[in-house]
Coordinates of C-alpha atoms and ligand atoms in Angstrom, one line a residue:
Chain A
M210 CA 19.5 -77.2 34.5
T211 CA 20.7 -78.9 31.3
D212 CA 18.9 -79.0 28.0
E213 CA 18.2 -82.6 28.4
S214 CA 16.1 -82.0 31.4
I215 CA 13.5 -79.9 29.7
N216 CA 10.6 -82.2 30.1
I217 CA 7.2 -81.9 31.8
T218 CA 8.5 -82.2 35.3
S219 CA 11.2 -79.5 35.0
V220 CA 8.6 -77.2 33.4
E221 CA 6.4 -77.6 36.4
E222 CA 9.2 -77.0 38.8
V223 CA 10.2 -73.7 37.2
L224 CA 6.6 -72.5 36.7
T225 CA 5.3 -73.2 40.2
A226 CA 8.3 -71.5 41.7
N227 CA 7.6 -68.0 43.0
D228 CA 9.3 -65.4 40.8
A229 CA 10.7 -63.5 43.7
A230 CA 12.3 -66.7 45.1
L231 CA 14.2 -67.4 41.9
T232 CA 18.0 -67.5 41.9
E233 CA 19.8 -65.5 39.3
E234 CA 20.6 -68.6 37.4
E235 CA 17.0 -69.5 37.3
I236 CA 16.0 -66.1 36.0
Y237 CA 18.6 -66.4 33.3
E238 CA 17.2 -69.8 32.5
K239 CA 13.7 -68.3 32.2
S240 CA 14.8 -65.5 30.0
K241 CA 15.9 -68.1 27.4
F242 CA 12.3 -69.0 26.7
S243 CA 10.1 -66.8 24.6
L244 CA 6.9 -68.8 25.0
E245 CA 5.5 -70.9 27.8
T246 CA 2.2 -72.5 28.4
E247 CA 0.8 -73.5 31.7
N248 CA -2.1 -75.9 32.1
L249 CA -3.4 -74.9 28.7
C250 CA -6.7 -76.5 27.9
V251 CA -9.0 -76.0 24.9
S252 CA -12.4 -77.5 24.5
F253 CA -15.0 -77.3 21.7
H254 CA -18.6 -77.4 22.8
G255 CA -17.6 -78.8 26.2
R256 CA -15.4 -81.6 24.7
E257 CA -11.8 -81.2 25.6
A258 CA -9.4 -81.2 22.6
I259 CA -6.2 -80.6 24.5
S260 CA -5.7 -80.6 28.3
D261 CA -3.1 -79.3 30.7
I262 CA -0.4 -78.6 28.2
N263 CA 2.7 -77.3 30.0
S264 CA 5.5 -76.4 27.6
K265 CA 8.3 -74.0 27.0
F266 CA 9.8 -72.9 23.8
R267 CA 13.4 -71.8 23.7
K268 CA 14.5 -68.7 21.8
H269 CA 16.2 -69.3 18.5
S270 CA 15.2 -72.9 18.3
I271 CA 12.9 -75.0 16.2
T272 CA 10.5 -77.1 18.1
A273 CA 8.6 -79.8 16.2
I274 CA 5.2 -80.9 17.3
I275 CA 4.4 -84.5 16.3
G276 CA 1.5 -86.8 17.0
P277 CA -1.2 -88.8 15.3
S278 CA -4.0 -87.0 13.5
G279 CA -6.6 -85.5 15.7
C280 CA -4.4 -85.4 18.8
G281 CA -4.7 -81.6 19.1
K282 CA -1.6 -80.2 17.5
S283 CA -3.4 -77.6 15.4
T284 CA -5.6 -76.8 18.4
F285 CA -2.6 -76.2 20.5
L286 CA -0.9 -74.0 17.9
R287 CA -4.0 -72.0 17.2
A288 CA -4.4 -71.3 20.9
L289 CA -1.1 -69.6 21.0
N290 CA -2.1 -66.7 18.8
F291 CA -5.8 -66.4 19.8
M292 CA -7.1 -68.1 16.7
H293 CA -9.9 -69.9 18.7
D294 CA -11.4 -66.5 19.3
L295 CA -13.4 -66.8 16.1
T296 CA -14.4 -70.5 16.6
P297 CA -17.9 -70.8 18.0
G298 CA -18.0 -73.1 21.0
A299 CA -14.3 -72.9 21.7
L300 CA -13.1 -72.4 25.3
V301 CA -9.5 -71.8 26.2
S302 CA -8.2 -71.9 29.8
G303 CA -4.8 -72.0 31.5
S304 CA -2.2 -69.5 30.7
I305 CA 0.2 -68.5 27.9
K306 CA 3.3 -66.4 28.6
I307 CA 5.4 -64.4 26.2
H308 CA 8.7 -63.5 27.7
G309 CA 7.4 -64.4 31.0
K310 CA 4.4 -62.1 30.8
D311 CA 0.9 -63.5 30.6
I312 CA -0.7 -62.7 27.3
S313 CA -3.7 -61.2 29.1
E314 CA -1.3 -58.3 29.7
Y315 CA -0.9 -57.8 26.0
D316 CA -3.4 -56.5 23.4
M317 CA -4.9 -59.3 21.2
T318 CA -3.6 -57.8 18.0
D319 CA -0.2 -57.2 19.7
V320 CA 0.0 -60.9 20.6
R321 CA -0.8 -61.9 17.0
R322 CA 1.9 -59.6 15.7
R323 CA 4.4 -61.1 18.1
V324 CA 3.3 -64.7 17.4
G325 CA 2.9 -65.1 13.6
M326 CA 1.3 -68.1 12.0
V327 CA 1.7 -69.9 8.7
F328 CA -1.1 -72.2 7.8
Q329 CA -1.2 -75.6 6.3
K330 CA -2.8 -74.5 3.1
P331 CA -1.3 -71.4 1.4
N332 CA -3.8 -68.6 1.8
P333 CA -2.6 -65.5 0.1
F334 CA -5.1 -62.7 -0.3
P335 CA -6.6 -63.4 -3.7
T336 CA -7.4 -59.8 -4.7
M337 CA -3.9 -58.5 -4.0
S338 CA -0.6 -58.5 -5.8
I339 CA 2.5 -60.2 -4.5
Y340 CA 3.7 -56.8 -3.1
E341 CA 0.4 -56.0 -1.5
N342 CA 0.2 -59.5 0.1
V343 CA 3.6 -59.1 1.8
S344 CA 2.9 -55.5 2.9
A345 CA -0.7 -56.1 4.0
G346 CA 0.2 -56.7 7.6
L347 CA 2.0 -53.4 7.7
T348 CA -0.2 -51.1 5.6
L349 CA -3.3 -52.3 7.4
Y350 CA -1.8 -51.7 10.7
K351 CA -0.4 -48.2 10.3
R352 CA 0.9 -45.9 7.7
H353 CA 4.3 -46.6 6.3
K354 CA 6.6 -44.7 4.0
R355 CA 6.8 -46.1 0.5
K356 CA 10.5 -46.5 0.7
E357 CA 10.4 -48.2 4.1
L358 CA 7.7 -50.6 2.8
D359 CA 9.8 -51.4 -0.3
E360 CA 12.7 -52.4 1.9
I361 CA 10.7 -54.5 4.3
V362 CA 9.0 -56.3 1.4
E363 CA 12.2 -57.1 -0.3
R364 CA 13.8 -58.3 3.0
A365 CA 10.9 -60.5 3.8
L366 CA 10.8 -62.0 0.3
V367 CA 14.6 -62.6 0.4
H368 CA 14.2 -64.2 3.8
A369 CA 11.4 -66.5 2.6
G370 CA 13.5 -67.5 -0.5
L371 CA 11.1 -66.0 -3.0
W372 CA 12.8 -62.8 -4.0
E373 CA 14.6 -64.1 -7.0
E374 CA 11.5 -65.6 -8.5
T375 CA 9.3 -62.6 -8.0
K376 CA 11.4 -59.4 -8.0
D377 CA 10.4 -58.7 -11.6
R378 CA 6.6 -59.2 -11.1
L379 CA 5.7 -57.8 -7.7
K380 CA 2.6 -56.3 -9.2
V381 CA 1.3 -59.5 -10.4
S382 CA -1.6 -61.3 -8.7
A383 CA -0.6 -63.6 -5.9
M384 CA -2.8 -66.3 -7.4
A385 CA -0.4 -66.5 -10.4
L386 CA 2.2 -68.2 -8.1
S387 CA 2.5 -71.9 -7.7
G388 CA 1.4 -73.6 -4.5
G389 CA 5.0 -73.7 -3.1
Q390 CA 5.6 -70.1 -4.1
Q391 CA 2.3 -69.1 -2.5
Q392 CA 3.4 -70.8 0.7
R393 CA 6.7 -69.0 0.7
L394 CA 4.7 -65.8 0.0
C395 CA 2.6 -66.5 3.2
I396 CA 5.9 -67.0 5.1
A397 CA 7.2 -63.7 3.7
R398 CA 3.9 -62.0 4.7
T399 CA 4.4 -63.3 8.3
L400 CA 8.1 -62.2 8.3
A401 CA 7.2 -58.7 7.2
I402 CA 5.5 -57.9 10.4
N403 CA 8.6 -59.0 12.3
P404 CA 7.1 -61.4 14.8
E405 CA 9.3 -63.0 17.5
I406 CA 7.7 -66.4 17.4
I407 CA 6.4 -68.1 14.2
L408 CA 4.0 -71.0 14.3
F409 CA 3.9 -73.3 11.3
D410 CA 1.0 -75.8 10.9
E411 CA 2.2 -78.5 8.5
P412 CA 3.5 -75.8 6.1
T413 CA 4.8 -78.3 3.6
S414 CA 2.2 -81.0 3.7
A415 CA 0.7 -79.9 0.3
L416 CA 4.0 -79.3 -1.4
D417 CA 6.4 -81.2 -3.6
P418 CA 9.9 -82.3 -2.3
I419 CA 11.7 -79.3 -3.9
S420 CA 9.4 -76.7 -2.5
T421 CA 9.6 -78.5 0.8
S422 CA 13.3 -78.5 1.0
R423 CA 13.4 -74.8 0.1
I424 CA 11.0 -74.0 2.9
E425 CA 13.0 -76.2 5.3
E426 CA 16.1 -74.2 4.3
T427 CA 14.2 -71.0 4.9
L428 CA 13.2 -72.2 8.4
H429 CA 16.7 -73.1 9.1
T430 CA 18.0 -69.6 8.4
L431 CA 15.1 -68.1 10.2
K432 CA 16.0 -69.9 13.4
K433 CA 18.7 -67.4 14.3
D434 CA 16.2 -64.6 14.6
Y435 CA 13.0 -66.3 15.6
T436 CA 11.5 -68.9 17.8
I437 CA 9.9 -71.5 15.6
I438 CA 7.3 -74.1 16.3
I439 CA 6.3 -76.4 13.6
V440 CA 3.6 -79.1 13.4
T441 CA 4.6 -81.9 11.1
H442 CA 3.5 -85.4 10.2
N443 CA 6.9 -86.1 8.6
M444 CA 9.3 -87.8 11.0
Q445 CA 12.3 -87.1 8.8
Q446 CA 11.4 -83.5 8.7
A447 CA 11.0 -83.3 12.4
S448 CA 14.3 -85.0 13.0
R449 CA 16.4 -83.1 10.5
L450 CA 14.9 -79.7 11.2
S451 CA 14.1 -79.4 14.8
D452 CA 16.1 -78.9 18.0
Y453 CA 13.3 -80.0 20.3
T454 CA 10.4 -82.2 19.8
S455 CA 7.0 -82.4 21.5
F456 CA 4.9 -85.5 21.2
F457 CA 1.2 -85.1 21.5
F458 CA -1.3 -87.9 22.0
L459 CA -5.0 -87.7 22.6
G460 CA -4.9 -84.1 23.6
K461 CA -2.0 -84.5 26.0
L462 CA 1.6 -83.6 25.8
I463 CA 3.3 -86.9 26.4
E464 CA 6.9 -86.1 26.0
H465 CA 9.1 -83.1 25.3
G466 CA 12.8 -83.0 24.9
K467 CA 15.8 -82.6 22.6
T468 CA 15.0 -84.0 19.2
R469 CA 18.0 -86.3 19.3
T470 CA 16.9 -87.8 22.6
I471 CA 13.2 -88.2 21.5
F472 CA 14.2 -89.9 18.4
T473 CA 16.9 -92.2 19.8
S474 CA 15.9 -92.9 23.4
P475 CA 12.3 -91.7 24.2
K476 CA 11.2 -92.2 27.8
N477 CA 7.7 -93.0 26.9
T478 CA 6.8 -96.2 25.1
L479 CA 3.9 -94.4 23.3
T480 CA 6.5 -91.9 21.8
E481 CA 8.7 -94.8 20.7
E482 CA 5.8 -96.6 19.1
Y483 CA 4.7 -93.5 17.3
I484 CA 8.1 -92.7 16.0
I485 CA 8.9 -96.1 14.7
G486 CA 5.5 -96.1 13.0
K487 CA 3.5 -98.6 15.0
F488 CA 0.5 -96.3 14.9
G489 CA -0.6 -92.8 13.8
Chain B
M4 CA -25.8 -113.6 -33.1
T5 CA -26.3 -109.8 -32.6
D6 CA -23.6 -107.4 -33.2
Y7 CA -22.2 -106.5 -29.7
Y8 CA -20.7 -103.2 -30.9
S9 CA -24.0 -102.0 -32.3
K10 CA -25.4 -101.9 -28.8
I11 CA -22.7 -99.5 -27.7
R12 CA -23.1 -97.5 -30.9
D13 CA -26.8 -97.3 -30.2
N14 CA -26.1 -96.2 -26.7
S15 CA -23.7 -93.5 -27.8
S16 CA -25.8 -92.2 -30.6
R17 CA -28.7 -92.0 -28.1
R18 CA -26.5 -90.2 -25.7
K19 CA -25.3 -87.8 -28.4
F20 CA -28.9 -87.1 -29.4
K21 CA -29.8 -86.3 -25.8
S22 CA -26.7 -84.1 -25.4
R23 CA -27.6 -82.2 -28.6
L24 CA -31.2 -81.8 -27.5
M25 CA -30.2 -80.3 -24.1
L26 CA -27.7 -78.0 -25.7
T27 CA -30.3 -76.8 -28.2
L28 CA -32.8 -76.2 -25.4
C29 CA -30.2 -74.2 -23.4
I30 CA -29.4 -72.0 -26.4
L31 CA -33.1 -71.4 -27.0
A32 CA -33.5 -70.4 -23.4
A33 CA -30.5 -68.1 -23.5
M34 CA -31.9 -66.5 -26.7
L35 CA -35.3 -66.2 -25.1
A36 CA -33.7 -64.4 -22.1
I37 CA -31.9 -61.8 -24.2
L38 CA -34.6 -61.4 -26.9
P39 CA -36.9 -59.1 -24.9
L40 CA -34.0 -56.8 -24.1
V41 CA -32.8 -56.6 -27.8
Y42 CA -36.4 -56.2 -28.9
I43 CA -37.2 -53.5 -26.4
F44 CA -34.0 -51.7 -27.2
F45 CA -34.7 -51.6 -30.9
Y46 CA -38.4 -50.9 -30.5
T47 CA -37.9 -47.9 -28.2
T48 CA -35.2 -46.6 -30.5
I49 CA -37.5 -46.7 -33.5
Q50 CA -40.5 -45.4 -31.8
G51 CA -38.6 -42.6 -30.0
A52 CA -36.2 -41.7 -32.8
S53 CA -38.4 -38.8 -34.1
S54 CA -38.3 -37.2 -30.6
L55 CA -34.7 -37.9 -29.9
N56 CA -32.8 -34.7 -30.6
L57 CA -30.5 -32.4 -28.8
A58 CA -33.4 -30.5 -27.3
F59 CA -34.6 -33.6 -25.7
F60 CA -31.6 -33.7 -23.5
T61 CA -31.3 -29.9 -22.9
E62 CA -34.7 -28.5 -22.7
L63 CA -37.6 -28.6 -20.2
P64 CA -40.9 -30.1 -21.2
K65 CA -43.3 -27.8 -23.1
P66 CA -46.9 -27.3 -22.1
V67 CA -49.7 -29.0 -24.0
G68 CA -50.1 -27.6 -27.4
E69 CA -46.5 -26.4 -27.9
T70 CA -44.2 -28.7 -29.8
G71 CA -40.6 -29.4 -29.1
G72 CA -39.0 -29.3 -25.6
G73 CA -37.3 -32.1 -23.8
M74 CA -36.8 -34.0 -20.6
A75 CA -33.6 -32.5 -19.3
N76 CA -35.1 -32.0 -15.8
A77 CA -36.3 -35.6 -15.7
I78 CA -33.0 -37.1 -16.8
V79 CA -31.1 -35.1 -14.1
G80 CA -33.9 -35.9 -11.6
T81 CA -33.6 -39.6 -12.1
L82 CA -29.8 -39.4 -11.6
I83 CA -30.3 -37.4 -8.4
L84 CA -33.1 -39.7 -7.1
V85 CA -31.2 -42.8 -7.8
G86 CA -28.1 -41.2 -6.3
L87 CA -29.9 -40.3 -3.1
G88 CA -31.4 -43.8 -3.0
S89 CA -27.9 -45.4 -3.4
V90 CA -26.4 -43.2 -0.8
F91 CA -29.0 -44.5 1.6
G92 CA -29.6 -48.0 0.4
V93 CA -26.1 -49.2 -0.6
P94 CA -24.3 -48.7 2.8
V95 CA -27.3 -50.0 4.8
G96 CA -27.5 -53.1 2.5
I97 CA -23.7 -53.8 2.7
L98 CA -23.5 -53.2 6.4
A99 CA -26.5 -55.5 7.0
G100 CA -24.9 -58.1 4.8
I101 CA -21.7 -57.8 6.8
Y102 CA -23.5 -58.0 10.1
V103 CA -25.4 -61.2 9.0
T104 CA -22.3 -63.0 7.7
E105 CA -19.4 -61.7 9.7
Y106 CA -20.6 -60.8 13.1
S107 CA -23.5 -62.8 14.1
K108 CA -25.0 -66.1 13.6
N109 CA -27.7 -65.6 16.2
F110 CA -31.5 -65.3 16.3
F111 CA -31.4 -61.6 15.4
A112 CA -29.3 -62.3 12.3
N113 CA -31.9 -64.8 11.1
V114 CA -34.6 -62.2 11.7
V115 CA -32.7 -59.7 9.6
K116 CA -32.4 -62.3 6.8
F117 CA -36.1 -63.2 6.9
V118 CA -37.1 -59.5 7.0
T119 CA -35.0 -58.6 4.0
D120 CA -36.5 -61.5 2.1
V121 CA -40.0 -60.3 2.9
L122 CA -39.0 -56.7 2.1
S123 CA -37.8 -57.8 -1.4
G124 CA -41.3 -59.2 -2.0
I125 CA -43.2 -56.1 -1.1
P126 CA -44.7 -54.4 -4.1
S127 CA -42.9 -51.1 -4.8
I128 CA -46.1 -49.1 -4.7
I129 CA -46.4 -50.0 -1.0
I130 CA -42.9 -48.8 -0.4
G131 CA -44.0 -45.5 -2.0
I132 CA -47.0 -45.3 0.3
F133 CA -44.8 -46.0 3.3
A134 CA -42.4 -43.2 2.3
Y135 CA -45.4 -41.0 1.7
G136 CA -46.7 -41.6 5.2
L137 CA -43.2 -41.3 6.8
I138 CA -41.8 -38.3 5.0
V139 CA -44.3 -36.6 2.7
I140 CA -47.1 -36.1 5.2
P141 CA -44.9 -34.8 8.0
M142 CA -43.0 -32.5 5.6
Q143 CA -46.3 -31.6 4.0
R144 CA -44.8 -31.6 0.5
F145 CA -43.5 -34.0 -2.1
S146 CA -39.8 -34.0 -2.2
A147 CA -36.7 -35.6 -3.8
Y148 CA -35.7 -36.8 -0.3
A149 CA -38.9 -38.8 0.0
G150 CA -38.3 -40.3 -3.5
G151 CA -34.7 -41.1 -2.7
F152 CA -35.7 -42.7 0.5
A153 CA -38.3 -44.9 -1.3
L154 CA -35.8 -46.0 -3.9
G155 CA -33.2 -46.7 -1.2
L156 CA -35.6 -48.9 0.7
L157 CA -36.2 -50.8 -2.5
M158 CA -32.5 -51.3 -3.0
I159 CA -31.7 -52.6 0.5
P160 CA -33.0 -56.2 0.2
T161 CA -31.1 -56.8 -3.1
V162 CA -27.9 -55.3 -1.8
T163 CA -28.1 -57.1 1.6
R164 CA -28.8 -60.4 0.0
I165 CA -26.1 -60.3 -2.6
S166 CA -23.5 -58.9 -0.1
E167 CA -24.4 -61.8 2.2
E168 CA -24.0 -64.4 -0.5
M169 CA -20.7 -62.9 -1.8
L170 CA -19.2 -62.6 1.7
K171 CA -20.1 -66.2 2.5
L172 CA -18.1 -67.2 -0.6
V173 CA -14.9 -65.7 0.9
P174 CA -13.0 -68.6 2.4
H175 CA -12.6 -68.6 6.1
T176 CA -8.8 -69.1 5.7
I177 CA -8.6 -65.6 4.3
R178 CA -10.0 -64.1 7.4
E179 CA -7.7 -66.2 9.6
A180 CA -4.7 -65.2 7.5
A181 CA -5.5 -61.5 8.1
L182 CA -6.2 -61.9 11.8
A183 CA -3.0 -63.9 12.3
L184 CA -1.1 -60.8 10.9
G185 CA -2.5 -58.8 13.8
I186 CA -4.9 -56.9 11.6
P187 CA -7.9 -55.8 13.7
R188 CA -11.2 -57.5 13.0
W189 CA -13.0 -54.5 11.5
K190 CA -10.1 -53.8 9.2
T191 CA -10.0 -57.5 8.2
T192 CA -13.7 -57.2 7.3
L193 CA -13.6 -53.9 5.4
R194 CA -10.2 -54.1 3.7
I195 CA -9.7 -57.7 3.0
V196 CA -13.0 -59.7 3.2
L197 CA -15.1 -57.0 1.6
R198 CA -12.4 -56.4 -1.1
T199 CA -12.3 -60.1 -1.9
A200 CA -16.1 -60.1 -2.3
S201 CA -16.3 -56.8 -4.1
G202 CA -16.8 -58.1 -7.6
G203 CA -20.0 -59.8 -6.8
I204 CA -21.2 -57.1 -4.5
V205 CA -20.8 -54.5 -7.3
T206 CA -23.0 -56.7 -9.5
G207 CA -25.7 -56.7 -6.8
I208 CA -25.5 -52.9 -6.4
L209 CA -25.9 -52.5 -10.2
L210 CA -28.9 -54.8 -10.2
A211 CA -30.5 -52.7 -7.4
V212 CA -29.6 -49.4 -9.1
A213 CA -31.0 -50.6 -12.4
R214 CA -34.2 -51.6 -10.8
A215 CA -34.5 -48.4 -8.8
A216 CA -33.9 -46.3 -11.9
G217 CA -36.9 -47.7 -13.6
E218 CA -39.4 -47.5 -10.6
T219 CA -42.4 -45.4 -11.2
A220 CA -44.9 -46.3 -8.5
P221 CA -42.9 -45.3 -5.4
L222 CA -42.1 -42.0 -7.0
L223 CA -45.7 -41.0 -7.8
F224 CA -46.2 -40.6 -4.0
T225 CA -42.9 -39.2 -3.1
S226 CA -41.0 -37.0 -5.6
F227 CA -44.2 -36.7 -7.6
G228 CA -42.9 -34.9 -10.7
N229 CA -42.1 -31.4 -11.9
S230 CA -42.3 -29.7 -15.2
F231 CA -39.4 -27.4 -14.2
W232 CA -36.0 -27.6 -12.6
S233 CA -36.2 -28.4 -8.9
S234 CA -34.2 -25.9 -7.0
T235 CA -33.8 -27.9 -3.8
L236 CA -34.0 -31.5 -2.7
D237 CA -37.1 -30.8 -0.5
S238 CA -39.2 -29.9 -3.5
P239 CA -40.9 -32.2 -6.0
M240 CA -38.6 -33.5 -8.6
A241 CA -39.1 -34.8 -12.2
S242 CA -37.9 -38.3 -13.1
I243 CA -37.8 -40.2 -16.3
P244 CA -40.2 -43.0 -15.3
V245 CA -42.9 -40.6 -14.0
Q246 CA -42.5 -38.4 -17.1
I247 CA -42.9 -41.5 -19.3
F248 CA -46.0 -42.4 -17.4
N249 CA -47.5 -38.9 -17.8
Y250 CA -46.7 -38.8 -21.5
A251 CA -47.8 -42.3 -22.2
I252 CA -51.3 -41.8 -20.7
S253 CA -51.8 -38.5 -22.6
P254 CA -53.9 -38.5 -25.8
Y255 CA -51.2 -36.7 -27.8
D256 CA -49.1 -38.5 -30.4
E257 CA -46.1 -36.2 -30.0
W258 CA -46.0 -37.0 -26.2
H259 CA -46.2 -40.7 -27.0
G260 CA -43.1 -40.3 -29.1
K261 CA -41.5 -38.5 -26.2
A262 CA -42.4 -41.4 -23.8
W263 CA -40.7 -43.8 -26.2
A264 CA -37.6 -41.6 -26.3
G265 CA -37.7 -41.4 -22.5
A266 CA -37.7 -45.2 -22.3
F267 CA -34.8 -45.3 -24.6
V268 CA -32.8 -42.8 -22.6
L269 CA -33.6 -44.7 -19.4
I270 CA -32.4 -48.0 -20.7
S271 CA -29.3 -46.3 -22.1
L272 CA -28.6 -44.6 -18.8
V273 CA -28.8 -47.8 -16.9
F274 CA -26.5 -49.4 -19.4
I275 CA -23.9 -46.7 -19.3
V276 CA -23.9 -46.4 -15.5
S277 CA -23.4 -50.2 -15.3
L278 CA -20.6 -50.1 -17.7
L279 CA -18.9 -47.2 -16.0
V280 CA -19.2 -48.7 -12.5
R281 CA -17.8 -52.0 -13.9
I282 CA -14.8 -50.3 -15.4
A283 CA -14.2 -48.1 -12.3
T284 CA -14.3 -51.0 -9.8
R285 CA -12.6 -53.5 -12.0
N286 CA -10.0 -55.3 -9.9
K287 CA -7.0 -56.3 -11.9
Y288 CA -6.3 -59.1 -9.5
S289 CA -9.8 -60.5 -9.2
Q290 CA -10.2 -64.1 -10.4
N291 CA -12.7 -63.6 -13.2
Ligands
ATP673 N1 -13.5 -76.0 15.4 C1 -13.6 -77.2 16.0 N2 -14.8 -77.6 16.5 C2 -15.0 -78.7 17.1 N3 -14.0 -79.6 17.3 C3 -12.8 -79.3 16.9 C4 -12.5 -78.1 16.2 N4 -11.2 -78.1 15.8 C5 -10.7 -79.2 16.3 N5 -11.6 -80.0 16.9 C6 -11.4 -81.3 17.5 O1 -10.2 -81.2 18.3 C7 -9.4 -82.4 18.2 C8 -8.0 -82.0 17.8 O2 -8.0 -81.4 16.5 P1 -6.8 -80.8 15.8 O3 -7.2 -80.2 14.5 O4 -6.0 -80.0 16.8 O5 -5.9 -82.1 15.5 P2 -4.5 -82.2 14.8 O6 -3.6 -82.9 15.8 O7 -4.1 -80.9 14.2 O8 -4.8 -83.3 13.6 P3 -4.2 -83.3 12.1 O9 -2.8 -83.9 12.3 O10 -5.1 -84.2 11.4 O11 -4.2 -81.9 11.6 C9 -10.1 -83.2 17.2 O12 -10.8 -84.3 17.9 C10 -11.1 -82.3 16.5 O13 -12.3 -83.0 16.2
MG674 MG1 -3.9 -80.1 12.2

């Protein structure tokens, strides 16, 4: 199986196959994915928002999710770490697998710690300092030694590209940071809990070009340790940043493949029309 | 030909006049709001000054006919009764507020909201009679417990209502951020959402405490009053408002002075407690 062939049909082939009947090569192939969804559907008050999403996300890669507004990108992303749990009227069906194991076999908080999420609008905890914000996911989970915390906080801030700007004022309120800094703080906060997969829902849509490029750099360096899924409306961003691209339309996954392929020779005419800007 | 500009000038001067008028009215209203407090403060100080001395804070009340003495037991009593009331009323109020906003948007939550609204409208004397029936009669004695219970009941609606309003102001994105970090729901609520809302909730608690500290009616039926130190919490206990009441309806001038002094102490007490709580719970990262 080559990379090019990761599209809906190949996903179905692998997933419907009985695990016991897999060849060694196929098992190896499977182990390369950290996250898979199978017939994932989400409906709100009986109205379907996304339906039958079959997708796989490769380890150490960036996957961009693109599609017109309202097509269900956020809904899909939020389903991956149980965020619909709080939404009244939301119903999720199908299955999600982390490292080939269904998430029902994990604990809910455990899934959320493995699958981190950074939201569209920066949302630091307003009553906490920069340091407390980054360490919140750790200290509120279990006790940590001060020294250990200091190290993790520093590493997370360095990783998120915020250390230089904040190392002298870690005790200052998080609200004293600029929007772009706050977003990087939220990234650091997510990195601190050391997830395996990080979901980004339009993380740069509210930011200026400089902050955006810094965050893109950050994502690029994060790739070697994490599986990254990013929703974006910015085609340039998708093409320069991602290895794979999924195109969503009206709640369906229309096409998934290598970013280069999707942007140069998409199979589906809808994908092509969306990418060249005919609609959306 | 009429001067075109004059029309605009007319307009703007009329607007200015309206603006000034509104501003003046606002200032007047604000002064009206603080005037009674300032007046009461000065008046009680002047009236009570002759009785305000060290003995007032350290000695027990003297029987009729003897001069001197103080209100030490009533001052301590009020602190204990309000403390008991807070221990009961504040957690119940906050938890009810959390339940209504965080955990449930169903019929029962609406019932809770409605009932707390009704409860806040019930005259305090009725709360006193209720506590009398529930605690004093079965125990067959007036007690500090009964007084604290009555004061706690009075505090619940205020605390619930304000907790609810303040929790509602916490943006939903804050909760999502916490949950997305794998922080369990209850910790998210207690350690992040409640903390974010804490400034406003403290204000609500202080309002409730201040009101409870000044209540007389519910205490008449519950903690009753005591001319001596109360040795236990299940015996009658003196309190400043009840003592003021007793002194004020007496025919003796000296006792009237003591009632004024008591009023002054009560106001000061509420003021000091408010200030201390504010300082203690001040969050250096809060927005305002
Ligand atoms: N909490 C909700 N309750 C009801 N309907 C919802 C809810 N969240 C999303 N939807 C619906 O689901 C559909 C998909 O919404 P979603 O937010 O996933 O779109 P999106 O692709 O992220 O759009 P955008 O690019 O504008 O962010 C929309 O039709 C929306 O109305
Ligand atoms: Mg969205």
